[in-house]
Amino acid sequence: MATPYTRRNFLKTSSVMAVSAAGGLLTVGCGGGDSGSDELLPLVNPYYTQAVHGPYERISIGRLELAEGGVLPNCELAVATFGTLNADKSNAILIPTWYSGTSKIMEQVYVGPDHALDPSKYFIVIVNQIGNGLSTSPHNIGGALGGPNFPKVRISDDVRAQHRLLTEHFGIRSLALVVGGSMGAQQTYEWAVRYPDMVKRAAPLAGTACNTEHDFLFTKTLKDALSSDPGFDAGRYDLPEDVAAGLGRHAKMWTVMGWSTEFFRLNRHRALGFDSLRAFVDGFMIPYFAPMDPNNLLAMAWKWQRGDVSLLTGGDKAAALGRIKAKVFVMPFSTDMFFPPSDCLAEQVLIPNSAFRPITTVDGHLGLFGTDADAIAQVDLNLRELLALPA
Amino acid sequence: MATPYTRRNFLKTSSVMAVSAAGGLLTVGCGGGDSGSDELLPLVNPYYTQAVHGPYERISIGRLELAEGGVLPNCELAVATFGTLNADKSNAILIPTWYSGTSKIMEQVYVGPDHALDPSKYFIVIVNQIGNGLSTSPHNIGGALGGPNFPKVRISDDVRAQHRLLTEHFGIRSLALVVGGSMGAQQTYEWAVRYPDMVKRAAPLAGTACNTEHDFLFTKTLKDALSSDPGFDAGRYDLPEDVAAGLGRHAKMWTVMGWSTEFFRLNRHRALGFDSLRAFVDGFMIPYFAPMDPNNLLAMAWKWQRGDVSLLTGGDKAAALGRIKAKVFVMPFSTDMFFPPSDCLAEQVLIPNSAFRPITTVDGHLGLFGTDADAIAQVDLNLRELLALPA
């Protein structure tokens, strides 16, 4: 394996060489302009690759103007599809991704012939959210928008980008279902509110339409764990390893809030193959986050904090949720510590044609990972019922 | 007010002066020996004073050998008492303190003529835990055991110290009640298990007898928030302000886990007088922790993590809890995120003569602060019932 070039290596070498190449792994554009103190070359990160998360296709949807005022001049979405679009294009299902996740885990846990999301019946499109490392992201965009200079992206920007992808690239005008967990649920809600005629059914798992203040602060503590690491260096680190301490603290905080007190009391972590909580943290949680790019995580976290469908209706949450025409099953996970059922129920009652379908599990929010087969079976049962409802 | 001398100021001046004095606020012993790289003089911290937390009396219980092998050569406990010990010394109530708390908040929230803990009926002894800043603590001990060199203290050490205080200083041989919240509950359980004949009644609020792995990890994230601050400097900072960023992150993590999702959904923070969550964090949570000494907090957190009555019975939790002769009301707070009712119930069923009496509140663990008057009324109702039971 070639020694990975890093951003600072590039900057150092680019000061004496006009063009460089990263062992064939990257095509590096010329920054031009001044000596590039704000120009960051893309980082090579072997985690965000076809080898780890493929197959996926990167599809450009062109220039994307962002809600906060920034621009992605060439927004590329990494997309994985399963099944075949039928003749009348009525069998499309969209799955957006969650914080730190990619299309791969959605495929592995939720898609297949044994699941409600069956590629023999549906054309399933999993779109990686902007900033997740496969789609256009802080670590891979390079140039003036690279790293910590990546523009602020909103949930609504992802949904508008996905809308363009589906309509212009795939010619899809109707979605049989939008389903996603956590930040995927935030995008699911945004879809149902923003494009009510297009979304026939929606299934937000373990997520809310309008993020709560409590969740906002939890996410802030996650961000602080990363940005407070001296190795983070205001986002101009070389490699995720430079921010290992911060990523480790971030992983521990995820362990505390991501599962549940019951999960650990019932020794579910032992059932997953770890002798102790320490082994679980060291062997699963820390390694899970360790290869991820901190600026990518921070871009997603900023977006997560501000998920809010009511931005479309002047802050009126009831008006926003009242726009929804889809049949909606609201599916919190019963032991979720930051998207708790109570917060989801408070929204569900504002949605016409909706039902509250909590998933019973002790695995907390991260039951989304598929650690509790019974929870996924409950999700499938609900999705089959939802999909059987007339559009 | 005199300019407070700080540890490093002292070290600097002591290198040229044999003896120093801190504006009369401190009596400074001579370190002697080498130039004192490991000898830390006590820190002056105006937060840990009679002006803020008094009145209390500092009572020496002498040399305390610690469970982990260290020694406190002169262990002083800060004690606040209310009411009068009756002739047969049968009306004594002991209240130990929680993490970050002192005798003052226990007095303000739980003691008084309108409460079950009524000084006209009982002799109430509130003992500040070792390390809390009023009793012998990292910041005030000075010398070779100062700051980060403070020896590891266990819950059982506190309880043995308190036992010596009560029996030798006050001549008390029977406790009508031990009651405490959080780490105070850990001490309450340790009391009932270690001295079963002395403790007639016990009321652990929002705490467990054996700390859980989940809670251990939560506390680890709190510790990490402090120790990862570059200003912490391995515990050799000058002032809490040097660790302000770490203390701030610690405060935010307490906000996330200390209250509850319901607390924020129902805008309880607004009911407490704060316009927003940010105002609540900036105006209450951060200022609450800001003046506290990080080494004190870390000493308490280490102790909290390892609260475990089964250390007395070779790791057999059922055997430990089975030793209890006291009447026990186990009182978790219903929305507590790290001492949840489920963990407390799993212990209660192992305790003879006990009842499970959860307190219904949306204020989470920090409902202990008395923010929900109805929760405190429920505590009082239960304590009155418990105190009315025959010893």
PDB file of N, CA and C in Angstrom, chain B residues 142-213:
ATOM      1  N   GLY B 142      -2.460  20.157  50.702  1.00  0.00           N
ATOM      2  CA  GLY B 142      -1.081  20.617  50.597  1.00  0.00           C
ATOM      3  C   GLY B 142      -0.068  19.502  50.774  1.00  0.00           C
ATOM      4  N   GLY B 143       1.177  19.839  50.515  1.00  0.00           N
ATOM      5  CA  GLY B 143       2.256  18.884  50.728  1.00  0.00           C
ATOM      6  C   GLY B 143       2.278  17.784  49.692  1.00  0.00           C
ATOM      7  N   ALA B 144       2.837  16.674  50.090  1.00  0.00           N
ATOM      8  CA  ALA B 144       3.079  15.580  49.147  1.00  0.00           C
ATOM      9  C   ALA B 144       1.788  14.956  48.639  1.00  0.00           C
ATOM     10  N   LEU B 145       0.682  15.168  49.344  1.00  0.00           N
ATOM     11  CA  LEU B 145      -0.591  14.558  48.944  1.00  0.00           C
ATOM     12  C   LEU B 145      -1.498  15.553  48.218  1.00  0.00           C
ATOM     13  N   GLY B 146      -0.961  16.725  47.909  1.00  0.00           N
ATOM     14  CA  GLY B 146      -1.795  17.767  47.334  1.00  0.00           C
ATOM     15  C   GLY B 146      -2.117  17.559  45.864  1.00  0.00           C
ATOM     16  N   GLY B 147      -3.184  18.207  45.439  1.00  0.00           N
ATOM     17  CA  GLY B 147      -3.554  18.223  44.028  1.00  0.00           C
ATOM     18  C   GLY B 147      -3.662  16.835  43.439  1.00  0.00           C
ATOM     19  N   PRO B 148      -2.945  16.597  42.348  1.00  0.00           N
ATOM     20  CA  PRO B 148      -3.090  15.309  41.657  1.00  0.00           C
ATOM     21  C   PRO B 148      -2.490  14.145  42.444  1.00  0.00           C
ATOM     22  N   ASN B 149      -1.773  14.452  43.518  1.00  0.00           N
ATOM     23  CA  ASN B 149      -1.161  13.376  44.308  1.00  0.00           C
ATOM     24  C   ASN B 149      -2.047  12.923  45.463  1.00  0.00           C
ATOM     25  N   PHE B 150      -3.229  13.445  45.529  1.00  0.00           N
ATOM     26  CA  PHE B 150      -4.164  13.046  46.588  1.00  0.00           C
ATOM     27  C   PHE B 150      -4.411  11.538  46.481  1.00  0.00           C
ATOM     28  N   PRO B 151      -4.401  10.841  47.600  1.00  0.00           N
ATOM     29  CA  PRO B 151      -4.582   9.383  47.512  1.00  0.00           C
ATOM     30  C   PRO B 151      -5.992   9.008  47.063  1.00  0.00           C
ATOM     31  N   LYS B 152      -6.112   7.812  46.505  1.00  0.00           N
ATOM     32  CA  LYS B 152      -7.410   7.318  46.063  1.00  0.00           C
ATOM     33  C   LYS B 152      -8.280   7.026  47.280  1.00  0.00           C
ATOM     34  N   VAL B 153      -9.468   7.606  47.276  1.00  0.00           N
ATOM     35  CA  VAL B 153     -10.405   7.427  48.387  1.00  0.00           C
ATOM     36  C   VAL B 153     -11.634   6.688  47.881  1.00  0.00           C
ATOM     37  N   ARG B 154     -12.081   5.721  48.640  1.00  0.00           N
ATOM     38  CA  ARG B 154     -13.260   4.921  48.315  1.00  0.00           C
ATOM     39  C   ARG B 154     -14.463   5.381  49.143  1.00  0.00           C
ATOM     40  N   ILE B 155     -15.637   5.062  48.637  1.00  0.00           N
ATOM     41  CA  ILE B 155     -16.866   5.281  49.411  1.00  0.00           C
ATOM     42  C   ILE B 155     -16.722   4.681  50.810  1.00  0.00           C
ATOM     43  N   SER B 156     -16.127   3.505  50.893  1.00  0.00           N
ATOM     44  CA  SER B 156     -15.995   2.843  52.197  1.00  0.00           C
ATOM     45  C   SER B 156     -15.090   3.639  53.133  1.00  0.00           C
ATOM     46  N   ASP B 157     -14.123   4.365  52.586  1.00  0.00           N
ATOM     47  CA  ASP B 157     -13.271   5.204  53.428  1.00  0.00           C
ATOM     48  C   ASP B 157     -14.086   6.335  54.049  1.00  0.00           C
ATOM     49  N   ASP B 158     -14.919   6.946  53.239  1.00  0.00           N
ATOM     50  CA  ASP B 158     -15.793   7.996  53.775  1.00  0.00           C
ATOM     51  C   ASP B 158     -16.662   7.445  54.898  1.00  0.00           C
ATOM     52  N   VAL B 159     -17.212   6.280  54.661  1.00  0.00           N
ATOM     53  CA  VAL B 159     -18.158   5.731  55.637  1.00  0.00           C
ATOM     54  C   VAL B 159     -17.429   5.344  56.930  1.00  0.00           C
ATOM     55  N   ARG B 160     -16.232   4.799  56.803  1.00  0.00           N
ATOM     56  CA  ARG B 160     -15.476   4.486  58.020  1.00  0.00           C
ATOM     57  C   ARG B 160     -15.076   5.772  58.748  1.00  0.00           C
ATOM     58  N   ALA B 161     -14.746   6.806  57.992  1.00  0.00           N
ATOM     59  CA  ALA B 161     -14.399   8.092  58.609  1.00  0.00           C
ATOM     60  C   ALA B 161     -15.606   8.681  59.334  1.00  0.00           C
ATOM     61  N   GLN B 162     -16.759   8.592  58.671  1.00  0.00           N
ATOM     62  CA  GLN B 162     -17.984   9.121  59.281  1.00  0.00           C
ATOM     63  C   GLN B 162     -18.356   8.308  60.530  1.00  0.00           C
ATOM     64  N   HIS B 163     -18.127   7.017  60.488  1.00  0.00           N
ATOM     65  CA  HIS B 163     -18.428   6.154  61.632  1.00  0.00           C
ATOM     66  C   HIS B 163     -17.579   6.567  62.838  1.00  0.00           C
ATOM     67  N   ARG B 164     -16.307   6.838  62.554  1.00  0.00           N
ATOM     68  CA  ARG B 164     -15.434   7.272  63.644  1.00  0.00           C
ATOM     69  C   ARG B 164     -15.898   8.620  64.196  1.00  0.00           C
ATOM     70  N   LEU B 165     -16.271   9.513  63.291  1.00  0.00           N
ATOM     71  CA  LEU B 165     -16.773  10.822  63.711  1.00  0.00           C
ATOM     72  C   LEU B 165     -17.997  10.684  64.611  1.00  0.00           C
ATOM     73  N   LEU B 166     -18.948   9.892  64.166  1.00  0.00           N
ATOM     74  CA  LEU B 166     -20.210   9.779  64.910  1.00  0.00           C
ATOM     75  C   LEU B 166     -20.001   9.094  66.255  1.00  0.00           C
ATOM     76  N   THR B 167     -19.242   8.010  66.260  1.00  0.00           N
ATOM     77  CA  THR B 167     -19.092   7.242  67.498  1.00  0.00           C
ATOM     78  C   THR B 167     -18.142   7.946  68.470  1.00  0.00           C
ATOM     79  N   GLU B 168     -17.016   8.425  67.973  1.00  0.00           N
ATOM     80  CA  GLU B 168     -15.999   8.960  68.883  1.00  0.00           C
ATOM     81  C   GLU B 168     -16.234  10.424  69.225  1.00  0.00           C
ATOM     82  N   HIS B 169     -16.669  11.208  68.255  1.00  0.00           N
ATOM     83  CA  HIS B 169     -16.853  12.636  68.519  1.00  0.00           C
ATOM     84  C   HIS B 169     -18.226  12.926  69.124  1.00  0.00           C
ATOM     85  N   PHE B 170     -19.261  12.266  68.567  1.00  0.00           N
ATOM     86  CA  PHE B 170     -20.620  12.567  69.031  1.00  0.00           C
ATOM     87  C   PHE B 170     -21.167  11.501  69.990  1.00  0.00           C
ATOM     88  N   GLY B 171     -20.481  10.387  70.128  1.00  0.00           N
ATOM     89  CA  GLY B 171     -20.965   9.320  71.001  1.00  0.00           C
ATOM     90  C   GLY B 171     -22.250   8.677  70.522  1.00  0.00           C
ATOM     91  N   ILE B 172     -22.439   8.685  69.212  1.00  0.00           N
ATOM     92  CA  ILE B 172     -23.664   8.123  68.630  1.00  0.00           C
ATOM     93  C   ILE B 172     -23.424   6.652  68.285  1.00  0.00           C
ATOM     94  N   ARG B 173     -24.336   5.786  68.722  1.00  0.00           N
ATOM     95  CA  ARG B 173     -24.196   4.345  68.464  1.00  0.00           C
ATOM     96  C   ARG B 173     -25.347   3.804  67.611  1.00  0.00           C
ATOM     97  N   SER B 174     -26.305   4.668  67.290  1.00  0.00           N
ATOM     98  CA  SER B 174     -27.483   4.244  66.526  1.00  0.00           C
ATOM     99  C   SER B 174     -27.924   5.393  65.643  1.00  0.00           C
ATOM    100  N   LEU B 175     -28.245   5.075  64.399  1.00  0.00           N
ATOM    101  CA  LEU B 175     -28.724   6.110  63.487  1.00  0.00           C
ATOM    102  C   LEU B 175     -30.176   5.842  63.127  1.00  0.00           C
ATOM    103  N   ALA B 176     -31.031   6.796  63.448  1.00  0.00           N
ATOM    104  CA  ALA B 176     -32.448   6.654  63.100  1.00  0.00           C
ATOM    105  C   ALA B 176     -32.628   6.561  61.589  1.00  0.00           C
ATOM    106  N   LEU B 177     -31.717   7.211  60.868  1.00  0.00           N
ATOM    107  CA  LEU B 177     -31.830   7.245  59.409  1.00  0.00           C
ATOM    108  C   LEU B 177     -30.492   7.676  58.809  1.00  0.00           C
ATOM    109  N   VAL B 178     -30.121   7.035  57.717  1.00  0.00           N
ATOM    110  CA  VAL B 178     -29.089   7.589  56.835  1.00  0.00           C
ATOM    111  C   VAL B 178     -29.789   7.886  55.516  1.00  0.00           C
ATOM    112  N   VAL B 179     -29.620   9.095  55.036  1.00  0.00           N
ATOM    113  CA  VAL B 179     -30.276   9.473  53.785  1.00  0.00           C
ATOM    114  C   VAL B 179     -29.338  10.348  52.957  1.00  0.00           C
ATOM    115  N   GLY B 180     -29.213  10.012  51.684  1.00  0.00           N
ATOM    116  CA  GLY B 180     -28.383  10.819  50.811  1.00  0.00           C
ATOM    117  C   GLY B 180     -28.730  10.539  49.364  1.00  0.00           C
ATOM    118  N   GLY B 181     -28.343  11.467  48.494  1.00  0.00           N
ATOM    119  CA  GLY B 181     -28.642  11.333  47.074  1.00  0.00           C
ATOM    120  C   GLY B 181     -27.377  11.132  46.261  1.00  0.00           C
ATOM    121  N   SER B 182     -27.483  10.321  45.194  1.00  0.00           N
ATOM    122  CA  SER B 182     -26.376  10.141  44.253  1.00  0.00           C
ATOM    123  C   SER B 182     -25.174   9.536  44.982  1.00  0.00           C
ATOM    124  N   MET B 183     -24.008  10.213  45.033  1.00  0.00           N
ATOM    125  CA  MET B 183     -22.915   9.659  45.834  1.00  0.00           C
ATOM    126  C   MET B 183     -23.313   9.573  47.310  1.00  0.00           C
ATOM    127  N   GLY B 184     -24.250  10.402  47.723  1.00  0.00           N
ATOM    128  CA  GLY B 184     -24.779  10.273  49.084  1.00  0.00           C
ATOM    129  C   GLY B 184     -25.554   8.975  49.252  1.00  0.00           C
ATOM    130  N   ALA B 185     -26.199   8.517  48.192  1.00  0.00           N
ATOM    131  CA  ALA B 185     -26.875   7.218  48.225  1.00  0.00           C
ATOM    132  C   ALA B 185     -25.851   6.089  48.266  1.00  0.00           C
ATOM    133  N   GLN B 186     -24.758   6.260  47.521  1.00  0.00           N
ATOM    134  CA  GLN B 186     -23.704   5.243  47.578  1.00  0.00           C
ATOM    135  C   GLN B 186     -23.196   5.089  49.012  1.00  0.00           C
ATOM    136  N   GLN B 187     -23.002   6.211  49.701  1.00  0.00           N
ATOM    137  CA  GLN B 187     -22.546   6.161  51.092  1.00  0.00           C
ATOM    138  C   GLN B 187     -23.637   5.591  52.004  1.00  0.00           C
ATOM    139  N   THR B 188     -24.888   5.930  51.705  1.00  0.00           N
ATOM    140  CA  THR B 188     -26.000   5.394  52.497  1.00  0.00           C
ATOM    141  C   THR B 188     -26.023   3.871  52.421  1.00  0.00           C
ATOM    142  N   TYR B 189     -25.895   3.341  51.221  1.00  0.00           N
ATOM    143  CA  TYR B 189     -25.862   1.874  51.059  1.00  0.00           C
ATOM    144  C   TYR B 189     -24.663   1.277  51.798  1.00  0.00           C
ATOM    145  N   GLU B 190     -23.509   1.922  51.657  1.00  0.00           N
ATOM    146  CA  GLU B 190     -22.305   1.407  52.312  1.00  0.00           C
ATOM    147  C   GLU B 190     -22.494   1.388  53.828  1.00  0.00           C
ATOM    148  N   TRP B 191     -23.118   2.404  54.371  1.00  0.00           N
ATOM    149  CA  TRP B 191     -23.420   2.458  55.794  1.00  0.00           C
ATOM    150  C   TRP B 191     -24.307   1.279  56.212  1.00  0.00           C
ATOM    151  N   ALA B 192     -25.377   1.059  55.455  1.00  0.00           N
ATOM    152  CA  ALA B 192     -26.354   0.020  55.837  1.00  0.00           C
ATOM    153  C   ALA B 192     -25.744  -1.369  55.738  1.00  0.00           C
ATOM    154  N   VAL B 193     -24.827  -1.544  54.800  1.00  0.00           N
ATOM    155  CA  VAL B 193     -24.187  -2.850  54.605  1.00  0.00           C
ATOM    156  C   VAL B 193     -23.050  -3.060  55.615  1.00  0.00           C
ATOM    157  N   ARG B 194     -22.275  -2.015  55.842  1.00  0.00           N
ATOM    158  CA  ARG B 194     -21.068  -2.123  56.681  1.00  0.00           C
ATOM    159  C   ARG B 194     -21.398  -2.120  58.169  1.00  0.00           C
ATOM    160  N   TYR B 195     -22.414  -1.341  58.544  1.00  0.00           N
ATOM    161  CA  TYR B 195     -22.780  -1.218  59.959  1.00  0.00           C
ATOM    162  C   TYR B 195     -24.265  -1.537  60.135  1.00  0.00           C
ATOM    163  N   PRO B 196     -24.644  -2.763  59.864  1.00  0.00           N
ATOM    164  CA  PRO B 196     -26.081  -3.097  59.837  1.00  0.00           C
ATOM    165  C   PRO B 196     -26.777  -2.904  61.184  1.00  0.00           C
ATOM    166  N   ASP B 197     -26.042  -3.068  62.277  1.00  0.00           N
ATOM    167  CA  ASP B 197     -26.703  -2.919  63.579  1.00  0.00           C
ATOM    168  C   ASP B 197     -26.898  -1.457  63.968  1.00  0.00           C
ATOM    169  N   MET B 198     -26.125  -0.603  63.373  1.00  0.00           N
ATOM    170  CA  MET B 198     -26.190   0.825  63.742  1.00  0.00           C
ATOM    171  C   MET B 198     -27.247   1.576  62.943  1.00  0.00           C
ATOM    172  N   VAL B 199     -27.470   1.138  61.712  1.00  0.00           N
ATOM    173  CA  VAL B 199     -28.374   1.883  60.813  1.00  0.00           C
ATOM    174  C   VAL B 199     -29.778   1.298  60.898  1.00  0.00           C
ATOM    175  N   LYS B 200     -30.699   2.081  61.442  1.00  0.00           N
ATOM    176  CA  LYS B 200     -32.076   1.594  61.626  1.00  0.00           C
ATOM    177  C   LYS B 200     -32.920   1.779  60.370  1.00  0.00           C
ATOM    178  N   ARG B 201     -32.659   2.840  59.668  1.00  0.00           N
ATOM    179  CA  ARG B 201     -33.410   3.126  58.436  1.00  0.00           C
ATOM    180  C   ARG B 201     -32.456   3.736  57.416  1.00  0.00           C
ATOM    181  N   ALA B 202     -32.735   3.488  56.161  1.00  0.00           N
ATOM    182  CA  ALA B 202     -31.870   4.039  55.115  1.00  0.00           C
ATOM    183  C   ALA B 202     -32.708   4.450  53.920  1.00  0.00           C
ATOM    184  N   ALA B 203     -32.360   5.579  53.359  1.00  0.00           N
ATOM    185  CA  ALA B 203     -33.101   6.104  52.205  1.00  0.00           C
ATOM    186  C   ALA B 203     -32.124   6.580  51.137  1.00  0.00           C
ATOM    187  N   PRO B 204     -31.690   5.661  50.269  1.00  0.00           N
ATOM    188  CA  PRO B 204     -30.834   6.078  49.156  1.00  0.00           C
ATOM    189  C   PRO B 204     -31.670   6.726  48.051  1.00  0.00           C
ATOM    190  N   LEU B 205     -31.370   7.980  47.752  1.00  0.00           N
ATOM    191  CA  LEU B 205     -32.074   8.731  46.703  1.00  0.00           C
ATOM    192  C   LEU B 205     -31.210   8.743  45.441  1.00  0.00           C
ATOM    193  N   ALA B 206     -31.788   8.317  44.340  1.00  0.00           N
ATOM    194  CA  ALA B 206     -31.126   8.497  43.033  1.00  0.00           C
ATOM    195  C   ALA B 206     -29.682   8.004  43.040  1.00  0.00           C
ATOM    196  N   GLY B 207     -29.507   6.772  43.519  1.00  0.00           N
ATOM    197  CA  GLY B 207     -28.159   6.210  43.513  1.00  0.00           C
ATOM    198  C   GLY B 207     -28.218   4.707  43.685  1.00  0.00           C
ATOM    199  N   THR B 208     -27.077   4.064  43.508  1.00  0.00           N
ATOM    200  CA  THR B 208     -27.038   2.615  43.584  1.00  0.00           C
ATOM    201  C   THR B 208     -26.037   2.142  44.640  1.00  0.00           C
ATOM    202  N   ALA B 209     -26.164   0.875  44.997  1.00  0.00           N
ATOM    203  CA  ALA B 209     -25.233   0.241  45.934  1.00  0.00           C
ATOM    204  C   ALA B 209     -23.960  -0.193  45.203  1.00  0.00           C
ATOM    205  N   CYS B 210     -24.126  -0.669  43.996  1.00  0.00           N
ATOM    206  CA  CYS B 210     -22.997  -1.099  43.174  1.00  0.00           C
ATOM    207  C   CYS B 210     -23.079  -0.335  41.858  1.00  0.00           C
ATOM    208  N   ASN B 211     -22.089   0.469  41.601  1.00  0.00           N
ATOM    209  CA  ASN B 211     -22.161   1.300  40.414  1.00  0.00           C
ATOM    210  C   ASN B 211     -22.158   0.437  39.142  1.00  0.00           C
ATOM    211  N   THR B 212     -22.871   0.902  38.149  1.00  0.00           N
ATOM    212  CA  THR B 212     -22.982   0.139  36.906  1.00  0.00           C
ATOM    213  C   THR B 212     -21.841   0.493  35.949  1.00  0.00           C
ATOM    214  N   GLU B 213     -21.618  -0.365  34.995  1.00  0.00           N
ATOM    215  CA  GLU B 213     -20.598  -0.095  33.975  1.00  0.00           C
ATOM    216  C   GLU B 213     -20.965   1.144  33.151  1.00  0.00           C
TER     217      GLU B 213
END
